[in-house]
Amino acid sequence: MKLNRKNSNDSIPVLFCFSVFARPSSVPHGAGCELLIQRFLSLYGDQLDMHRKFVVQLFAEEWGQCVDLPRGFAVGERCRVRLVPLQIQLTTLGNLTPSSTVFFCCDMQRGFRLCVWFSFQLQGARILGIPVIVTEQYPKGLGSTVQEIDLTGVKLVLPKTKFSMVLPEVEAALAEIPGVGSVVLFGVETHVCIQQTALELVGRGIEVHIVADATSSRSMMDRMFALERLARTGIIVTTSEAVLLQLVADKDHPKFKEVQNLIKASAPESGLLSKV
């Protein structure tokens, strides 16, 4: 489809179809498949079984029916798209292995009570040799990552203004790591940057594990409903200790003692358990 709009900031009407439903919405000029998937999730997330694979299709006037979305497609004019579930049922097992896992630490620039739990995750990543990507939301105004968090050895620290961590530099870094299948995500805020990052990663076929005791929002209501929504989309909501022990997997793992010592020295209760 040609990008024939003069103003790249125009919003273009799009009809989003799923099953027997059709809902009009709009997307920015030049929006691609990832943004279309996000819009489908926002419109039909409560009806989608995220344990299945989907294909996005575009209605083609030439054929009088929907065809698979072309590679590199970008919205350039009013159009109709639909989400089609494939018949193959997938099971989200939530397995984690160090060789296929990356940690995402999101925007820890504020005085949340979870600093020690972030450090817990980052220390575990260093012990197990897992790459860590860190972002900072508008550091010019909000400051850098808090000093209590040791960023020694992280793969990347990036400033951003976009809420999602999925920046071009992050995508390039992921492409350099062979076989990435899972992202362990923690940081702030649950209902904004964490949620948008998780949905973008899922749209790219990456399994997301959100660390509930290392993820927060200023409002516990925002946090609670964000975690609930994300869990409904098939994203795995877990805990710091569960993540590290799943990555170790075996008492005979050469790094088990180090991880065990880290767990024994872990922080007191974060205060979030009763408010999940």
PDB file of C-alpha atoms in Angstrom:
ATOM      1  CA  MET A   1       0.000   0.000   0.000  1.00  0.00           C
ATOM      2  CA  LYS A   2       1.385   3.414  -0.941  1.00  0.00           C
ATOM      3  CA  LEU A   3       2.164   6.006   1.673  1.00  0.00           C
ATOM      4  CA  ASN A   4       0.356   8.792  -0.130  1.00  0.00           C
ATOM      5  CA  ARG A   5      -0.482  11.130   2.728  1.00  0.00           C
ATOM      6  CA  LYS A   6       1.316  14.473   2.788  1.00  0.00           C
ATOM      7  CA  ASN A   7       1.363  14.838   6.542  1.00  0.00           C
ATOM      8  CA  SER A   8       3.144  11.960   8.281  1.00  0.00           C
ATOM      9  CA  ASN A   9       1.396  12.924  11.543  1.00  0.00           C
ATOM     10  CA  ASP A  10      -2.086  12.253  10.140  1.00  0.00           C
ATOM     11  CA  SER A  11      -4.242   9.650  11.819  1.00  0.00           C
ATOM     12  CA  ILE A  12      -5.662   7.210   9.302  1.00  0.00           C
ATOM     13  CA  PRO A  13      -9.022   5.449   9.819  1.00  0.00           C
ATOM     14  CA  VAL A  14      -8.697   1.672  10.074  1.00  0.00           C
ATOM     15  CA  LEU A  15     -11.460  -0.886  10.554  1.00  0.00           C
ATOM     16  CA  PHE A  16     -10.252  -3.631  12.930  1.00  0.00           C
ATOM     17  CA  CYS A  17     -12.064  -6.930  12.420  1.00  0.00           C
ATOM     18  CA  PHE A  18     -11.925  -9.991  14.644  1.00  0.00           C
ATOM     19  CA  SER A  19     -14.351 -12.924  14.537  1.00  0.00           C
ATOM     20  CA  VAL A  20     -17.833 -11.399  14.018  1.00  0.00           C
ATOM     21  CA  PHE A  21     -16.731  -7.993  15.325  1.00  0.00           C
ATOM     22  CA  ALA A  22     -15.635  -4.890  13.423  1.00  0.00           C
ATOM     23  CA  ARG A  23     -14.537  -1.758  15.275  1.00  0.00           C
ATOM     24  CA  PRO A  24     -13.384   1.489  13.659  1.00  0.00           C
ATOM     25  CA  SER A  25     -10.277   3.141  15.059  1.00  0.00           C
ATOM     26  CA  SER A  26      -7.273   5.021  13.714  1.00  0.00           C
ATOM     27  CA  VAL A  27      -3.489   4.702  13.621  1.00  0.00           C
ATOM     28  CA  PRO A  28      -0.691   7.115  12.733  1.00  0.00           C
ATOM     29  CA  HIS A  29       0.384   7.346   9.112  1.00  0.00           C
ATOM     30  CA  GLY A  30       3.094   4.745   8.463  1.00  0.00           C
ATOM     31  CA  ALA A  31       1.999   2.388  11.251  1.00  0.00           C
ATOM     32  CA  GLY A  32       3.245  -1.149  10.725  1.00  0.00           C
ATOM     33  CA  CYS A  33       2.234  -4.633  11.807  1.00  0.00           C
ATOM     34  CA  GLU A  34       3.453  -4.226  15.427  1.00  0.00           C
ATOM     35  CA  LEU A  35       1.269  -1.176  16.037  1.00  0.00           C
ATOM     36  CA  LEU A  36      -1.716  -2.882  14.389  1.00  0.00           C
ATOM     37  CA  ILE A  37      -1.289  -5.843  16.744  1.00  0.00           C
ATOM     38  CA  GLN A  38      -1.168  -3.472  19.720  1.00  0.00           C
ATOM     39  CA  ARG A  39      -4.415  -1.878  18.575  1.00  0.00           C
ATOM     40  CA  PHE A  40      -6.037  -5.303  18.191  1.00  0.00           C
ATOM     41  CA  LEU A  41      -4.956  -6.091  21.761  1.00  0.00           C
ATOM     42  CA  SER A  42      -6.434  -2.839  23.051  1.00  0.00           C
ATOM     43  CA  LEU A  43      -9.738  -3.466  21.251  1.00  0.00           C
ATOM     44  CA  TYR A  44     -10.131  -7.228  21.692  1.00  0.00           C
ATOM     45  CA  GLY A  45      -7.637  -8.201  24.413  1.00  0.00           C
ATOM     46  CA  ASP A  46     -10.344  -9.612  26.678  1.00  0.00           C
ATOM     47  CA  GLN A  47     -11.535 -11.926  23.878  1.00  0.00           C
ATOM     48  CA  LEU A  48      -8.187 -13.136  22.504  1.00  0.00           C
ATOM     49  CA  ASP A  49      -6.649 -16.441  23.488  1.00  0.00           C
ATOM     50  CA  MET A  50      -2.983 -15.456  23.544  1.00  0.00           C
ATOM     51  CA  HIS A  51      -1.976 -19.131  23.659  1.00  0.00           C
ATOM     52  CA  ARG A  52      -2.737 -19.229  19.936  1.00  0.00           C
ATOM     53  CA  LYS A  53      -0.884 -17.743  17.020  1.00  0.00           C
ATOM     54  CA  PHE A  54      -2.537 -15.121  14.834  1.00  0.00           C
ATOM     55  CA  VAL A  55      -2.043 -13.696  11.377  1.00  0.00           C
ATOM     56  CA  VAL A  56      -2.962 -10.143  10.372  1.00  0.00           C
ATOM     57  CA  GLN A  57      -4.669  -9.746   7.001  1.00  0.00           C
ATOM     58  CA  LEU A  58      -5.535  -6.761   4.819  1.00  0.00           C
ATOM     59  CA  PHE A  59      -8.644  -6.396   2.654  1.00  0.00           C
ATOM     60  CA  ALA A  60      -7.480  -6.100  -0.983  1.00  0.00           C
ATOM     61  CA  GLU A  61      -9.842  -4.421  -3.428  1.00  0.00           C
ATOM     62  CA  GLU A  62      -8.052  -6.194  -6.258  1.00  0.00           C
ATOM     63  CA  TRP A  63      -9.104  -9.590  -4.952  1.00  0.00           C
ATOM     64  CA  GLY A  64     -12.289  -8.676  -3.150  1.00  0.00           C
ATOM     65  CA  GLN A  65     -11.105 -10.474  -0.012  1.00  0.00           C
ATOM     66  CA  CYS A  66      -8.451 -10.360   2.735  1.00  0.00           C
ATOM     67  CA  VAL A  67      -4.865 -11.332   2.012  1.00  0.00           C
ATOM     68  CA  ASP A  68      -1.935 -11.857   4.391  1.00  0.00           C
ATOM     69  CA  LEU A  69      -0.282  -8.587   5.385  1.00  0.00           C
ATOM     70  CA  PRO A  70       2.727  -8.001   3.092  1.00  0.00           C
ATOM     71  CA  ARG A  71       6.196  -7.899   4.662  1.00  0.00           C
ATOM     72  CA  GLY A  72       7.150  -4.335   5.561  1.00  0.00           C
ATOM     73  CA  PHE A  73       3.546  -3.130   5.294  1.00  0.00           C
ATOM     74  CA  ALA A  74       2.833   0.416   6.488  1.00  0.00           C
ATOM     75  CA  VAL A  75      -0.581   2.080   6.677  1.00  0.00           C
ATOM     76  CA  GLY A  76      -0.847   4.820   4.072  1.00  0.00           C
ATOM     77  CA  GLU A  77      -4.589   5.169   3.525  1.00  0.00           C
ATOM     78  CA  ARG A  78      -7.938   4.135   4.945  1.00  0.00           C
ATOM     79  CA  CYS A  79      -8.046   0.339   5.138  1.00  0.00           C
ATOM     80  CA  ARG A  80      -9.599  -2.730   6.743  1.00  0.00           C
ATOM     81  CA  VAL A  81      -7.533  -5.318   8.605  1.00  0.00           C
ATOM     82  CA  ARG A  82      -8.486  -8.463  10.437  1.00  0.00           C
ATOM     83  CA  LEU A  83      -6.895 -10.765  12.980  1.00  0.00           C
ATOM     84  CA  VAL A  84      -7.217 -14.455  12.159  1.00  0.00           C
ATOM     85  CA  PRO A  85      -6.438 -17.131  14.792  1.00  0.00           C
ATOM     86  CA  LEU A  86      -4.540 -20.129  13.503  1.00  0.00           C
ATOM     87  CA  GLN A  87      -5.898 -23.536  14.380  1.00  0.00           C
ATOM     88  CA  ILE A  88      -2.718 -24.633  16.174  1.00  0.00           C
ATOM     89  CA  GLN A  89      -3.131 -24.298  19.943  1.00  0.00           C
ATOM     90  CA  LEU A  90       0.047 -23.277  21.735  1.00  0.00           C
ATOM     91  CA  THR A  91       0.838 -23.857  25.387  1.00  0.00           C
ATOM     92  CA  THR A  92       2.683 -21.158  27.276  1.00  0.00           C
ATOM     93  CA  LEU A  93       4.955 -23.157  29.553  1.00  0.00           C
ATOM     94  CA  GLY A  94       6.979 -20.234  30.813  1.00  0.00           C
ATOM     95  CA  ASN A  95      10.284 -22.080  30.788  1.00  0.00           C
ATOM     96  CA  LEU A  96      13.377 -19.955  31.302  1.00  0.00           C
ATOM     97  CA  THR A  97      16.924 -20.876  30.289  1.00  0.00           C
ATOM     98  CA  PRO A  98      19.941 -18.557  30.661  1.00  0.00           C
ATOM     99  CA  SER A  99      20.977 -18.985  27.017  1.00  0.00           C
ATOM    100  CA  SER A 100      17.665 -17.652  25.658  1.00  0.00           C
ATOM    101  CA  THR A 101      16.808 -15.030  28.309  1.00  0.00           C
ATOM    102  CA  VAL A 102      17.448 -11.280  28.574  1.00  0.00           C
ATOM    103  CA  PHE A 103      16.634  -9.055  31.569  1.00  0.00           C
ATOM    104  CA  PHE A 104      14.960  -5.667  30.983  1.00  0.00           C
ATOM    105  CA  CYS A 105      15.280  -3.110  33.813  1.00  0.00           C
ATOM    106  CA  CYS A 106      12.870  -0.248  33.166  1.00  0.00           C
ATOM    107  CA  ASP A 107      13.314   3.332  34.371  1.00  0.00           C
ATOM    108  CA  MET A 108      14.453   2.906  37.975  1.00  0.00           C
ATOM    109  CA  GLN A 109      15.014   6.598  38.567  1.00  0.00           C
ATOM    110  CA  ARG A 110      12.607   7.226  41.419  1.00  0.00           C
ATOM    111  CA  GLY A 111      12.530   6.405  45.120  1.00  0.00           C
ATOM    112  CA  PHE A 112      10.320   3.323  45.036  1.00  0.00           C
ATOM    113  CA  ARG A 113      10.727   0.841  47.896  1.00  0.00           C
ATOM    114  CA  LEU A 114      11.881  -1.843  45.475  1.00  0.00           C
ATOM    115  CA  CYS A 115      15.499  -0.803  44.859  1.00  0.00           C
ATOM    116  CA  VAL A 116      16.863  -3.825  46.674  1.00  0.00           C
ATOM    117  CA  TRP A 117      14.649  -6.167  44.629  1.00  0.00           C
ATOM    118  CA  PHE A 118      15.977  -4.617  41.412  1.00  0.00           C
ATOM    119  CA  SER A 119      19.499  -5.167  42.715  1.00  0.00           C
ATOM    120  CA  PHE A 120      18.534  -8.765  43.525  1.00  0.00           C
ATOM    121  CA  GLN A 121      17.591  -9.350  39.884  1.00  0.00           C
ATOM    122  CA  LEU A 122      20.685  -7.613  38.514  1.00  0.00           C
ATOM    123  CA  GLN A 123      23.023  -9.534  40.838  1.00  0.00           C
ATOM    124  CA  GLY A 124      21.376 -12.770  39.745  1.00  0.00           C
ATOM    125  CA  ALA A 125      21.835 -11.819  36.104  1.00  0.00           C
ATOM    126  CA  ARG A 126      25.554 -11.156  36.694  1.00  0.00           C
ATOM    127  CA  ILE A 127      26.007 -14.496  38.447  1.00  0.00           C
ATOM    128  CA  LEU A 128      24.282 -16.386  35.614  1.00  0.00           C
ATOM    129  CA  GLY A 129      25.793 -14.371  32.755  1.00  0.00           C
ATOM    130  CA  ILE A 130      22.433 -13.101  31.484  1.00  0.00           C
ATOM    131  CA  PRO A 131      22.438  -9.900  29.388  1.00  0.00           C
ATOM    132  CA  VAL A 132      20.704  -6.900  30.970  1.00  0.00           C
ATOM    133  CA  ILE A 133      19.224  -3.931  29.115  1.00  0.00           C
ATOM    134  CA  VAL A 134      18.438  -0.805  31.166  1.00  0.00           C
ATOM    135  CA  THR A 135      16.428   2.236  30.133  1.00  0.00           C
ATOM    136  CA  GLU A 136      15.996   5.645  31.738  1.00  0.00           C
ATOM    137  CA  GLN A 137      12.887   7.709  31.016  1.00  0.00           C
ATOM    138  CA  TYR A 138      13.820  11.289  30.122  1.00  0.00           C
ATOM    139  CA  PRO A 139      16.912  11.378  32.382  1.00  0.00           C
ATOM    140  CA  LYS A 140      17.400  15.094  31.714  1.00  0.00           C
ATOM    141  CA  GLY A 141      14.284  15.744  33.782  1.00  0.00           C
ATOM    142  CA  LEU A 142      13.969  12.606  35.933  1.00  0.00           C
ATOM    143  CA  GLY A 143      17.614  11.841  36.609  1.00  0.00           C
ATOM    144  CA  SER A 144      19.665   8.695  36.094  1.00  0.00           C
ATOM    145  CA  THR A 145      19.108   5.237  37.574  1.00  0.00           C
ATOM    146  CA  VAL A 146      19.136   5.473  41.372  1.00  0.00           C
ATOM    147  CA  GLN A 147      22.558   5.006  42.980  1.00  0.00           C
ATOM    148  CA  GLU A 148      21.392   2.033  45.060  1.00  0.00           C
ATOM    149  CA  ILE A 149      21.240  -0.052  41.889  1.00  0.00           C
ATOM    150  CA  ASP A 150      24.592  -1.368  40.644  1.00  0.00           C
ATOM    151  CA  LEU A 151      24.653  -1.373  36.826  1.00  0.00           C
ATOM    152  CA  THR A 152      28.073  -3.029  36.575  1.00  0.00           C
ATOM    153  CA  GLY A 153      28.257  -5.321  33.554  1.00  0.00           C
ATOM    154  CA  VAL A 154      24.894  -4.450  31.960  1.00  0.00           C
ATOM    155  CA  LYS A 155      24.794  -4.718  28.186  1.00  0.00           C
ATOM    156  CA  LEU A 156      23.111  -1.397  27.482  1.00  0.00           C
ATOM    157  CA  VAL A 157      21.861   1.725  29.300  1.00  0.00           C
ATOM    158  CA  LEU A 158      19.654   3.893  27.127  1.00  0.00           C
ATOM    159  CA  PRO A 159      17.779   7.173  27.655  1.00  0.00           C
ATOM    160  CA  LYS A 160      14.294   7.309  26.187  1.00  0.00           C
ATOM    161  CA  THR A 161      11.177   9.413  25.863  1.00  0.00           C
ATOM    162  CA  LYS A 162       9.029   6.618  24.436  1.00  0.00           C
ATOM    163  CA  PHE A 163       7.214   4.726  27.198  1.00  0.00           C
ATOM    164  CA  SER A 164       8.030   1.287  25.779  1.00  0.00           C
ATOM    165  CA  MET A 165      11.573  -0.019  26.136  1.00  0.00           C
ATOM    166  CA  VAL A 166      11.406  -1.435  22.600  1.00  0.00           C
ATOM    167  CA  LEU A 167      13.646   1.162  20.953  1.00  0.00           C
ATOM    168  CA  PRO A 168      15.616   0.626  17.715  1.00  0.00           C
ATOM    169  CA  GLU A 169      18.818   0.300  19.777  1.00  0.00           C
ATOM    170  CA  VAL A 170      17.173  -2.344  21.972  1.00  0.00           C
ATOM    171  CA  GLU A 171      15.973  -4.287  18.931  1.00  0.00           C
ATOM    172  CA  ALA A 172      19.496  -4.135  17.498  1.00  0.00           C
ATOM    173  CA  ALA A 173      20.943  -5.398  20.801  1.00  0.00           C
ATOM    174  CA  LEU A 174      18.468  -8.286  20.890  1.00  0.00           C
ATOM    175  CA  ALA A 175      19.379  -9.182  17.307  1.00  0.00           C
ATOM    176  CA  GLU A 176      23.023  -9.557  18.413  1.00  0.00           C
ATOM    177  CA  ILE A 177      22.052 -12.180  21.019  1.00  0.00           C
ATOM    178  CA  PRO A 178      21.339 -15.524  19.336  1.00  0.00           C
ATOM    179  CA  GLY A 179      18.192 -17.410  20.240  1.00  0.00           C
ATOM    180  CA  VAL A 180      16.460 -14.877  22.497  1.00  0.00           C
ATOM    181  CA  GLY A 181      13.028 -16.271  23.367  1.00  0.00           C
ATOM    182  CA  SER A 182      12.240 -14.774  26.785  1.00  0.00           C
ATOM    183  CA  VAL A 183      12.499 -11.387  28.471  1.00  0.00           C
ATOM    184  CA  VAL A 184      12.358 -10.981  32.242  1.00  0.00           C
ATOM    185  CA  LEU A 185      10.911  -7.501  32.766  1.00  0.00           C
ATOM    186  CA  PHE A 186      10.898  -5.371  35.914  1.00  0.00           C
ATOM    187  CA  GLY A 187      10.819  -1.686  36.807  1.00  0.00           C
ATOM    188  CA  VAL A 188       8.335   1.153  36.828  1.00  0.00           C
ATOM    189  CA  GLU A 189       5.637   1.987  36.183  1.00  0.00           C
ATOM    190  CA  THR A 190       3.587  -1.192  35.795  1.00  0.00           C
ATOM    191  CA  HIS A 191       0.633   0.383  33.985  1.00  0.00           C
ATOM    192  CA  VAL A 192       2.695   2.511  31.600  1.00  0.00           C
ATOM    193  CA  CYS A 193       6.237   1.586  30.578  1.00  0.00           C
ATOM    194  CA  ILE A 194       6.115  -2.024  31.809  1.00  0.00           C
ATOM    195  CA  GLN A 195       2.748  -2.685  30.168  1.00  0.00           C
ATOM    196  CA  GLN A 196       3.638  -1.083  26.839  1.00  0.00           C
ATOM    197  CA  THR A 197       7.015  -2.839  26.728  1.00  0.00           C
ATOM    198  CA  ALA A 198       5.426  -6.217  27.477  1.00  0.00           C
ATOM    199  CA  LEU A 199       2.770  -5.850  24.779  1.00  0.00           C
ATOM    200  CA  GLU A 200       5.322  -4.807  22.158  1.00  0.00           C
ATOM    201  CA  LEU A 201       7.565  -7.759  22.998  1.00  0.00           C
ATOM    202  CA  VAL A 202       4.654 -10.208  22.815  1.00  0.00           C
ATOM    203  CA  GLY A 203       3.762  -8.709  19.438  1.00  0.00           C
ATOM    204  CA  ARG A 204       7.260  -9.679  18.302  1.00  0.00           C
ATOM    205  CA  GLY A 205       6.832 -13.263  19.463  1.00  0.00           C
ATOM    206  CA  ILE A 206       8.934 -12.968  22.640  1.00  0.00           C
ATOM    207  CA  GLU A 207       7.697 -14.590  25.851  1.00  0.00           C
ATOM    208  CA  VAL A 208       7.536 -12.060  28.695  1.00  0.00           C
ATOM    209  CA  HIS A 209       7.954 -12.732  32.434  1.00  0.00           C
ATOM    210  CA  ILE A 210       7.044  -9.765  34.646  1.00  0.00           C
ATOM    211  CA  VAL A 211       8.626  -9.810  38.111  1.00  0.00           C
ATOM    212  CA  ALA A 212       5.736  -8.733  40.346  1.00  0.00           C
ATOM    213  CA  ASP A 213       7.808  -8.012  43.459  1.00  0.00           C
ATOM    214  CA  ALA A 214      10.208  -5.823  41.443  1.00  0.00           C
ATOM    215  CA  THR A 215       7.562  -3.922  39.500  1.00  0.00           C
ATOM    216  CA  SER A 216       5.509  -1.046  40.837  1.00  0.00           C
ATOM    217  CA  SER A 217       3.398   2.039  40.164  1.00  0.00           C
ATOM    218  CA  ARG A 218       2.675   5.111  42.246  1.00  0.00           C
ATOM    219  CA  SER A 219      -0.914   3.888  42.479  1.00  0.00           C
ATOM    220  CA  MET A 220      -1.468   0.319  43.660  1.00  0.00           C
ATOM    221  CA  MET A 221      -4.782   0.283  41.756  1.00  0.00           C
ATOM    222  CA  ASP A 222      -2.935   1.042  38.504  1.00  0.00           C
ATOM    223  CA  ARG A 223      -0.453  -1.712  39.312  1.00  0.00           C
ATOM    224  CA  MET A 224      -3.099  -4.285  40.201  1.00  0.00           C
ATOM    225  CA  PHE A 225      -5.190  -3.796  37.063  1.00  0.00           C
ATOM    226  CA  ALA A 226      -2.124  -3.670  34.798  1.00  0.00           C
ATOM    227  CA  LEU A 227      -0.844  -7.006  36.136  1.00  0.00           C
ATOM    228  CA  GLU A 228      -4.298  -8.520  35.757  1.00  0.00           C
ATOM    229  CA  ARG A 229      -4.612  -7.320  32.166  1.00  0.00           C
ATOM    230  CA  LEU A 230      -1.127  -8.533  31.251  1.00  0.00           C
ATOM    231  CA  ALA A 231      -1.743 -11.961  32.772  1.00  0.00           C
ATOM    232  CA  ARG A 232      -4.914 -12.302  30.685  1.00  0.00           C
ATOM    233  CA  THR A 233      -2.876 -11.779  27.510  1.00  0.00           C
ATOM    234  CA  GLY A 234      -0.661 -14.762  28.351  1.00  0.00           C
ATOM    235  CA  ILE A 235       2.196 -12.803  29.898  1.00  0.00           C
ATOM    236  CA  ILE A 236       3.706 -14.621  32.894  1.00  0.00           C
ATOM    237  CA  VAL A 237       3.554 -12.787  36.219  1.00  0.00           C
ATOM    238  CA  THR A 238       6.177 -14.224  38.572  1.00  0.00           C
ATOM    239  CA  THR A 239       8.549 -13.323  41.441  1.00  0.00           C
ATOM    240  CA  SER A 240      12.246 -12.542  41.844  1.00  0.00           C
ATOM    241  CA  GLU A 241      13.164 -15.775  43.589  1.00  0.00           C
ATOM    242  CA  ALA A 242      11.096 -17.907  41.212  1.00  0.00           C
ATOM    243  CA  VAL A 243      12.887 -16.413  38.198  1.00  0.00           C
ATOM    244  CA  LEU A 244      16.398 -17.054  39.517  1.00  0.00           C
ATOM    245  CA  LEU A 245      15.689 -20.583  40.691  1.00  0.00           C
ATOM    246  CA  GLN A 246      13.993 -21.416  37.403  1.00  0.00           C
ATOM    247  CA  LEU A 247      17.082 -20.218  35.563  1.00  0.00           C
ATOM    248  CA  VAL A 248      19.356 -22.317  37.808  1.00  0.00           C
ATOM    249  CA  ALA A 249      16.983 -25.321  37.542  1.00  0.00           C
ATOM    250  CA  ASP A 250      19.222 -27.785  39.412  1.00  0.00           C
ATOM    251  CA  LYS A 251      20.940 -27.960  42.790  1.00  0.00           C
ATOM    252  CA  ASP A 252      24.011 -29.223  40.925  1.00  0.00           C
ATOM    253  CA  HIS A 253      24.156 -26.112  38.744  1.00  0.00           C
ATOM    254  CA  PRO A 254      27.677 -24.601  39.142  1.00  0.00           C
ATOM    255  CA  LYS A 255      26.165 -21.245  40.181  1.00  0.00           C
ATOM    256  CA  PHE A 256      23.525 -22.650  42.547  1.00  0.00           C
ATOM    257  CA  LYS A 257      25.440 -21.794  45.753  1.00  0.00           C
ATOM    258  CA  GLU A 258      25.936 -18.189  44.672  1.00  0.00           C
ATOM    259  CA  VAL A 259      22.262 -17.812  43.814  1.00  0.00           C
ATOM    260  CA  GLN A 260      21.273 -19.550  47.058  1.00  0.00           C
ATOM    261  CA  ASN A 261      23.420 -17.131  49.079  1.00  0.00           C
ATOM    262  CA  LEU A 262      21.834 -14.230  47.225  1.00  0.00           C
ATOM    263  CA  ILE A 263      18.361 -15.503  48.069  1.00  0.00           C
ATOM    264  CA  LYS A 264      19.261 -16.027  51.741  1.00  0.00           C
ATOM    265  CA  ALA A 265      20.437 -12.422  51.930  1.00  0.00           C
ATOM    266  CA  SER A 266      17.369 -11.076  50.082  1.00  0.00           C
ATOM    267  CA  ALA A 267      15.416  -8.094  51.300  1.00  0.00           C
ATOM    268  CA  PRO A 268      12.451  -8.066  53.675  1.00  0.00           C
ATOM    269  CA  GLU A 269       8.933  -8.259  52.269  1.00  0.00           C
ATOM    270  CA  SER A 270       8.378  -5.475  49.715  1.00  0.00           C
ATOM    271  CA  GLY A 271       4.873  -4.730  50.982  1.00  0.00           C
ATOM    272  CA  LEU A 272       3.306  -5.418  47.592  1.00  0.00           C
ATOM    273  CA  LEU A 273       2.033  -8.960  48.154  1.00  0.00           C
ATOM    274  CA  SER A 274      -1.348  -8.023  49.588  1.00  0.00           C
ATOM    275  CA  LYS A 275      -1.917  -5.540  46.777  1.00  0.00           C
ATOM    276  CA  VAL A 276      -1.284  -7.662  43.687  1.00  0.00           C
TER     277      VAL A 276
END
